[in-house]
Each structure stands twice: as C-alpha cells, then as structure tokens.
PDB file of C-alpha atoms in Angstrom:
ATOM      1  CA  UNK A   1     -17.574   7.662  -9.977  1.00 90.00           C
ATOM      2  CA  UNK A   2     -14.447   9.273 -11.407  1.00 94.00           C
ATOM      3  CA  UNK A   3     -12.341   6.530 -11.045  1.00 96.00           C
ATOM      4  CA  UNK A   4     -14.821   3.885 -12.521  1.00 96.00           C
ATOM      5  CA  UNK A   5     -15.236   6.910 -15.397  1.00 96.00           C
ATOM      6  CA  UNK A   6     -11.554   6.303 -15.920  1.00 97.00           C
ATOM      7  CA  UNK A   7     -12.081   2.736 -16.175  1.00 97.00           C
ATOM      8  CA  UNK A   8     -14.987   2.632 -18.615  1.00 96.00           C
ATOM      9  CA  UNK A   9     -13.305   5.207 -21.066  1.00 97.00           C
ATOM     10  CA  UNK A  10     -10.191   2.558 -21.079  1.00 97.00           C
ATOM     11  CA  UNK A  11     -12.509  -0.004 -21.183  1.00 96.00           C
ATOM     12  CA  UNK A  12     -14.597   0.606 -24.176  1.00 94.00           C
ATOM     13  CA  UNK A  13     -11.375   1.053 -25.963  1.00 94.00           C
ATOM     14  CA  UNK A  14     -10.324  -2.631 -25.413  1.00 93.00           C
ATOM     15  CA  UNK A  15      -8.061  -2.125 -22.809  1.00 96.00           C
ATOM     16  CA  UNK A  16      -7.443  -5.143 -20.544  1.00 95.00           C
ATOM     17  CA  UNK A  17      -9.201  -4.131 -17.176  1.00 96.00           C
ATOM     18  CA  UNK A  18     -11.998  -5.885 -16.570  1.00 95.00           C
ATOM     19  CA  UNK A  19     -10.616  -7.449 -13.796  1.00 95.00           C
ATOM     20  CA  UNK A  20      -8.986  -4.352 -12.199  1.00 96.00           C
ATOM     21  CA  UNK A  21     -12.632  -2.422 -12.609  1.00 96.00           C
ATOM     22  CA  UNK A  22     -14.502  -4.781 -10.743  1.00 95.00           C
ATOM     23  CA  UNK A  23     -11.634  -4.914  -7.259  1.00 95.00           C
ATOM     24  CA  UNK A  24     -12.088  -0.943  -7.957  1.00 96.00           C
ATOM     25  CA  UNK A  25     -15.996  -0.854  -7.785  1.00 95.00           C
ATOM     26  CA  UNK A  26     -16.382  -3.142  -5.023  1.00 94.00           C
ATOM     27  CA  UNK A  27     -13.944  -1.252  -3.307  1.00 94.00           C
ATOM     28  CA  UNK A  28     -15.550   1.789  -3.618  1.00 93.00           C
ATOM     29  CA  UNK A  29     -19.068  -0.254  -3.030  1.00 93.00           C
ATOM     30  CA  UNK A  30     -18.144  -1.453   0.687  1.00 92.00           C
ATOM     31  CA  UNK A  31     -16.554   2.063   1.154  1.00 91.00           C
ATOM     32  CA  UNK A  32     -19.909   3.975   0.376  1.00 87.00           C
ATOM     33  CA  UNK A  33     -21.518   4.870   3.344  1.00 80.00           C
ATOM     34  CA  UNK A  34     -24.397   6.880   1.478  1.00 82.00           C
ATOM     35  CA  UNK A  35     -25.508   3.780  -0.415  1.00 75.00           C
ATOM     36  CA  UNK A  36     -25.050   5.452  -3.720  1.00 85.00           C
ATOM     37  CA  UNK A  37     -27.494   4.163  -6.217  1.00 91.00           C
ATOM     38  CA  UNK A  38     -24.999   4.246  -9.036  1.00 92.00           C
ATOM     39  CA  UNK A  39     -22.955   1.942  -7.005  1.00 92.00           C
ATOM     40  CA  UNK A  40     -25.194  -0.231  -6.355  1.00 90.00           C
ATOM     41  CA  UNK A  41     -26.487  -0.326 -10.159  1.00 93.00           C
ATOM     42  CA  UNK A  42     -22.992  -0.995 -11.188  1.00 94.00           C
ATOM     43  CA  UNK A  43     -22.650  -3.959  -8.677  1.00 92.00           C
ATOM     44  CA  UNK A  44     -25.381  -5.604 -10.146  1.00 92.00           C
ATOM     45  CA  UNK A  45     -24.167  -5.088 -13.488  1.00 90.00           C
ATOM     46  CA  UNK A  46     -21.006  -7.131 -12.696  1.00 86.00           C
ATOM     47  CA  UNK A  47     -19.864  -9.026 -15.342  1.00 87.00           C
ATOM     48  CA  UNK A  48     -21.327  -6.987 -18.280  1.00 91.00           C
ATOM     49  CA  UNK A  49     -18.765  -4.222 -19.061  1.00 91.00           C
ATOM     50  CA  UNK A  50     -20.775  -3.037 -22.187  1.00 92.00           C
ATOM     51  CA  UNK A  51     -23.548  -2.303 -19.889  1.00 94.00           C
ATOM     52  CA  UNK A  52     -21.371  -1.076 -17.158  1.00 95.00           C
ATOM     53  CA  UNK A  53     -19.453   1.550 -19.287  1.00 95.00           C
ATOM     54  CA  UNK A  54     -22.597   2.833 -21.058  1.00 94.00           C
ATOM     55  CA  UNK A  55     -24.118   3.345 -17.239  1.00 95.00           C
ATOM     56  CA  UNK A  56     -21.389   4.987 -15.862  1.00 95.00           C
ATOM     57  CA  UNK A  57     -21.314   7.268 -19.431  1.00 93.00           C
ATOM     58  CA  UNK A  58     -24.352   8.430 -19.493  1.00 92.00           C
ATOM     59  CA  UNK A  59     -24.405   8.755 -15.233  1.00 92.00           C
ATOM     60  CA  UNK A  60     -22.024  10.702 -14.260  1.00 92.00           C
ATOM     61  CA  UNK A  61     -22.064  14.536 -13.688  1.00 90.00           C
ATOM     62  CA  UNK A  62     -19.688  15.826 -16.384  1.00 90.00           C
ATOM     63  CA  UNK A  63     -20.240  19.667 -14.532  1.00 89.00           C
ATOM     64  CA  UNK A  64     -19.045  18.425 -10.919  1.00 91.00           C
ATOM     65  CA  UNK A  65     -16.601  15.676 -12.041  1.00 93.00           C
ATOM     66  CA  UNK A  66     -13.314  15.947  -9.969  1.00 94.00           C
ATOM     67  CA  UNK A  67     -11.254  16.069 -12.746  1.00 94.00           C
ATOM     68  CA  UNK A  68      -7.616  15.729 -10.849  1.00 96.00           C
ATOM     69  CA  UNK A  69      -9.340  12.347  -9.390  1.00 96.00           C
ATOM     70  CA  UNK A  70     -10.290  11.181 -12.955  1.00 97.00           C
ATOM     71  CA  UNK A  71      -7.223  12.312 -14.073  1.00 97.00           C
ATOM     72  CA  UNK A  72      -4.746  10.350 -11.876  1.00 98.00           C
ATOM     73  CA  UNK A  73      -6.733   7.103 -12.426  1.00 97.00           C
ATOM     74  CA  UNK A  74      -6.940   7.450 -15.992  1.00 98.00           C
ATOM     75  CA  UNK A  75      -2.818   8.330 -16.108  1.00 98.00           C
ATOM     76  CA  UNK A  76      -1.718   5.470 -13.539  1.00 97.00           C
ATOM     77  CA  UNK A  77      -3.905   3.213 -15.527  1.00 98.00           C
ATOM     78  CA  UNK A  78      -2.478   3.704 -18.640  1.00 98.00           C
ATOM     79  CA  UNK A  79       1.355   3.908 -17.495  1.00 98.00           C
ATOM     80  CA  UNK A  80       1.748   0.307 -18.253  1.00 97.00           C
ATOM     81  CA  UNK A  81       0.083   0.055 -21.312  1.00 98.00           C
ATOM     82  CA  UNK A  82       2.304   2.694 -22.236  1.00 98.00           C
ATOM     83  CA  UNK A  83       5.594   1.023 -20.928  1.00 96.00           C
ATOM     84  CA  UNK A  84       4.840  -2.827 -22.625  1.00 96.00           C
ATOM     85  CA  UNK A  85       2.855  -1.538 -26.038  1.00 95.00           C
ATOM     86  CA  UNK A  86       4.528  -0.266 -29.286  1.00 96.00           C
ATOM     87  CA  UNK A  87       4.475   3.568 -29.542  1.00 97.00           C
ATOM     88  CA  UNK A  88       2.685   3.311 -32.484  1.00 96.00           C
ATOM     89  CA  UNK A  89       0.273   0.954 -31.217  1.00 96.00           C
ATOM     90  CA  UNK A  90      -0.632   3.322 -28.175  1.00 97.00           C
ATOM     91  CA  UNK A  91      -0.687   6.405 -30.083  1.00 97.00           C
ATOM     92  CA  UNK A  92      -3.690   4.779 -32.110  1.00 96.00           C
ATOM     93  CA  UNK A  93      -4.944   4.153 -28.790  1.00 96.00           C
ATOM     94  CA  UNK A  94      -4.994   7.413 -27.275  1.00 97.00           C
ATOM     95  CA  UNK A  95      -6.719   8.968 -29.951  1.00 97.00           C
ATOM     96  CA  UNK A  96      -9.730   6.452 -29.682  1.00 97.00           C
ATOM     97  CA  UNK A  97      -9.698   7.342 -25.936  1.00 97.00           C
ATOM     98  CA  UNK A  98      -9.591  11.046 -26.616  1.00 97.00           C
ATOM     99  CA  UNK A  99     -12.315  10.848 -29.435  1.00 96.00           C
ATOM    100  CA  UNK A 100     -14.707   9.151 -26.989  1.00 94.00           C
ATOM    101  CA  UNK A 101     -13.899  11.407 -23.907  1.00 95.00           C
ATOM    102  CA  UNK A 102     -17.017  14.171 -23.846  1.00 89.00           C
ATOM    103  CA  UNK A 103     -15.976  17.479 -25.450  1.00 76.00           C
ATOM    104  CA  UNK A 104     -15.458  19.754 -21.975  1.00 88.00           C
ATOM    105  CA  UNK A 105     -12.321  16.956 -20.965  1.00 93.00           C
ATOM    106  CA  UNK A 106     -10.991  16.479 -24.967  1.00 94.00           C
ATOM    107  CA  UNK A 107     -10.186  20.094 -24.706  1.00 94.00           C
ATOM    108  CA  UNK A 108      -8.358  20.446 -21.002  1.00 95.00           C
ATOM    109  CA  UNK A 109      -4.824  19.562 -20.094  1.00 95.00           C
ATOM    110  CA  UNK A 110      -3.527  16.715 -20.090  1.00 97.00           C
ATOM    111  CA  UNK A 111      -6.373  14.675 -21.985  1.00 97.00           C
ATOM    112  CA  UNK A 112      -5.870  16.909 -25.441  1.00 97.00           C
ATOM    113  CA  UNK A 113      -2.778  15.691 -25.849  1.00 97.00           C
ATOM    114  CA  UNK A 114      -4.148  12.290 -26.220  1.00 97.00           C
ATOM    115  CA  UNK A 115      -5.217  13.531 -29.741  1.00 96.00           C
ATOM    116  CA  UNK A 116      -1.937  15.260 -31.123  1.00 97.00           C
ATOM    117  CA  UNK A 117       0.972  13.737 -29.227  1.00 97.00           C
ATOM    118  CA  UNK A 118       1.287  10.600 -32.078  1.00 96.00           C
ATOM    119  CA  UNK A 119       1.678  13.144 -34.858  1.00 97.00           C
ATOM    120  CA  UNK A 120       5.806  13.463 -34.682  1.00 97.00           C
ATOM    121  CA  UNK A 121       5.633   9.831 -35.463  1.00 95.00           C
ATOM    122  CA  UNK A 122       4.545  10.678 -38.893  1.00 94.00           C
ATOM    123  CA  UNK A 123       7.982  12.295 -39.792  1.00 95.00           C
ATOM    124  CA  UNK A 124      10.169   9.877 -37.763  1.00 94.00           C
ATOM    125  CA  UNK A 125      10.506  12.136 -34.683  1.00 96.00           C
ATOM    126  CA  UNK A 126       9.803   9.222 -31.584  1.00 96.00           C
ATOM    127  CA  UNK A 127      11.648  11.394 -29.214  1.00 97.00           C
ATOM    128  CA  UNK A 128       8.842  14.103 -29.408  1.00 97.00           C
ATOM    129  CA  UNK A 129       6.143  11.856 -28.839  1.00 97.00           C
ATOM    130  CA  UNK A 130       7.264   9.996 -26.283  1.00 97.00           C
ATOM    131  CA  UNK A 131       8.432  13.081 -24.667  1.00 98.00           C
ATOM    132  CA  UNK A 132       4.382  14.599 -25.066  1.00 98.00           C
ATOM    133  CA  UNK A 133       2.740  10.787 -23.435  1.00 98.00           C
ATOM    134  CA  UNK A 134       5.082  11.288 -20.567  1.00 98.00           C
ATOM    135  CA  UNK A 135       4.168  14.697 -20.240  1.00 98.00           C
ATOM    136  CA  UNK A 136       0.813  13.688 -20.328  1.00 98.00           C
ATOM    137  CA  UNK A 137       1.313  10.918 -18.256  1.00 98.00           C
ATOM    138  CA  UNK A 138       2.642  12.220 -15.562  1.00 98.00           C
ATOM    139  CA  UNK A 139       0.854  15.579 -15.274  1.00 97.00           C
ATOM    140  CA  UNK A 140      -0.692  15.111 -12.076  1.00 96.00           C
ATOM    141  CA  UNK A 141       2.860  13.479 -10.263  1.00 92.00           C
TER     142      UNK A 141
END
C-alpha cells in the first residue's frame, strides 16, 4: 500500500498518473499472495481515482507504513515532473502535496522540505531551491 499511498497523494494533487497507478495496482494485485482486501477493494474501484485515493487515505496504517518504500515511489515519481515543469510551477506543487501528507510524514526528512524548499524563489535565489528539490529528490539514491 505504500506505493499506491505515493500515488494517491500525487494524484489528488492533479498529477498525471492515472494511468501509471492502475499498471502499479494490478501489479501489486497479481503479486499478492494473501489476497489483501485493500487490493482487491482498489481493483474494483478502477477507474474512479477520487474514490481510489480517498480509500487508500483513510486505509492505510500511518504507524507501520514503510516509509523508505513510500519514499522512493513518491521521489522517482515526481523526478519528471520536476525535470519538464517550471520551478515555480512545481514549487506550488509540492506544497499542496506536503499540506495534504498526514502530520507524522510533513514533519520527517525528505517530505518537509516539500513545504520550504520554494521560498529562495521569493528573493530570486533559483540555485537554492533547486539545489533543496534535488536534495529532496534524491534522498533515498
């Protein structure tokens, strides 16, 4: 569920992924040998992301979440967005990301710099920020 997590967090932000979420869950659907009930919830909920993302939202166990596995997702996920969007553009991004993340992940490494790293923008300095996303984004490399 962390990597669908990933996906629904991007998700309800607009990101483009609808396509890439549902290869992911019905990979991890033929994979599951315990016949997860979440997984097979989400497979019937194919085709409506607004249901899917609030599922896997309220769902998942925020205490035992395997937070390096979220992590990577969530960072190779948004490594192109980040390469083909305006700085700007993706800063504003971010910070919608990080505001709907639940509190115990807005406050660990790497995901709290989603909320700070577009401030140097504000007084010119690119460099900085760009420096902070890849910092961010490759944290787990």
């Amino acid at each position: 569920m962390e990597e669908l997590l990933a996906y629904a967090y991007l998700l309800c932000e607009g990101f483009d992924l609808e396509e890439e979420y549902e290869e992911k869950l019905h990979e991890l659907f033929l994979k599951d040998t315990t016949h997860s009930e979440d997984l097979l919830t989400l497979e019937g909920l194919c085709g409506k992301m607004k249901e899917s993302t609030i599922y896997i939202r309220t769902h998942i166990n925020y205490s035992s979440l395997d937070r390096e596995k979220f992590g990577k997702t969530l960072m190779t996920l948004l490594k192109p967005f980040y390469q083909s969007m305006d700085i700007e553009q993706f800063g504003q991004r971010m910070y919608s990301v990080w505001e709907g993340m639940a509190g115990n992940l807005q406050e660990e490494e790497p995901f709290s710099v989603m909320c700070y790293a577009d401030d140097p923008l504000s007084w010119g300095d690119e460099k900085q920020t760009r420096e902070l996303y890849e910092k961010m984004l490759n944290y787990y490399d």
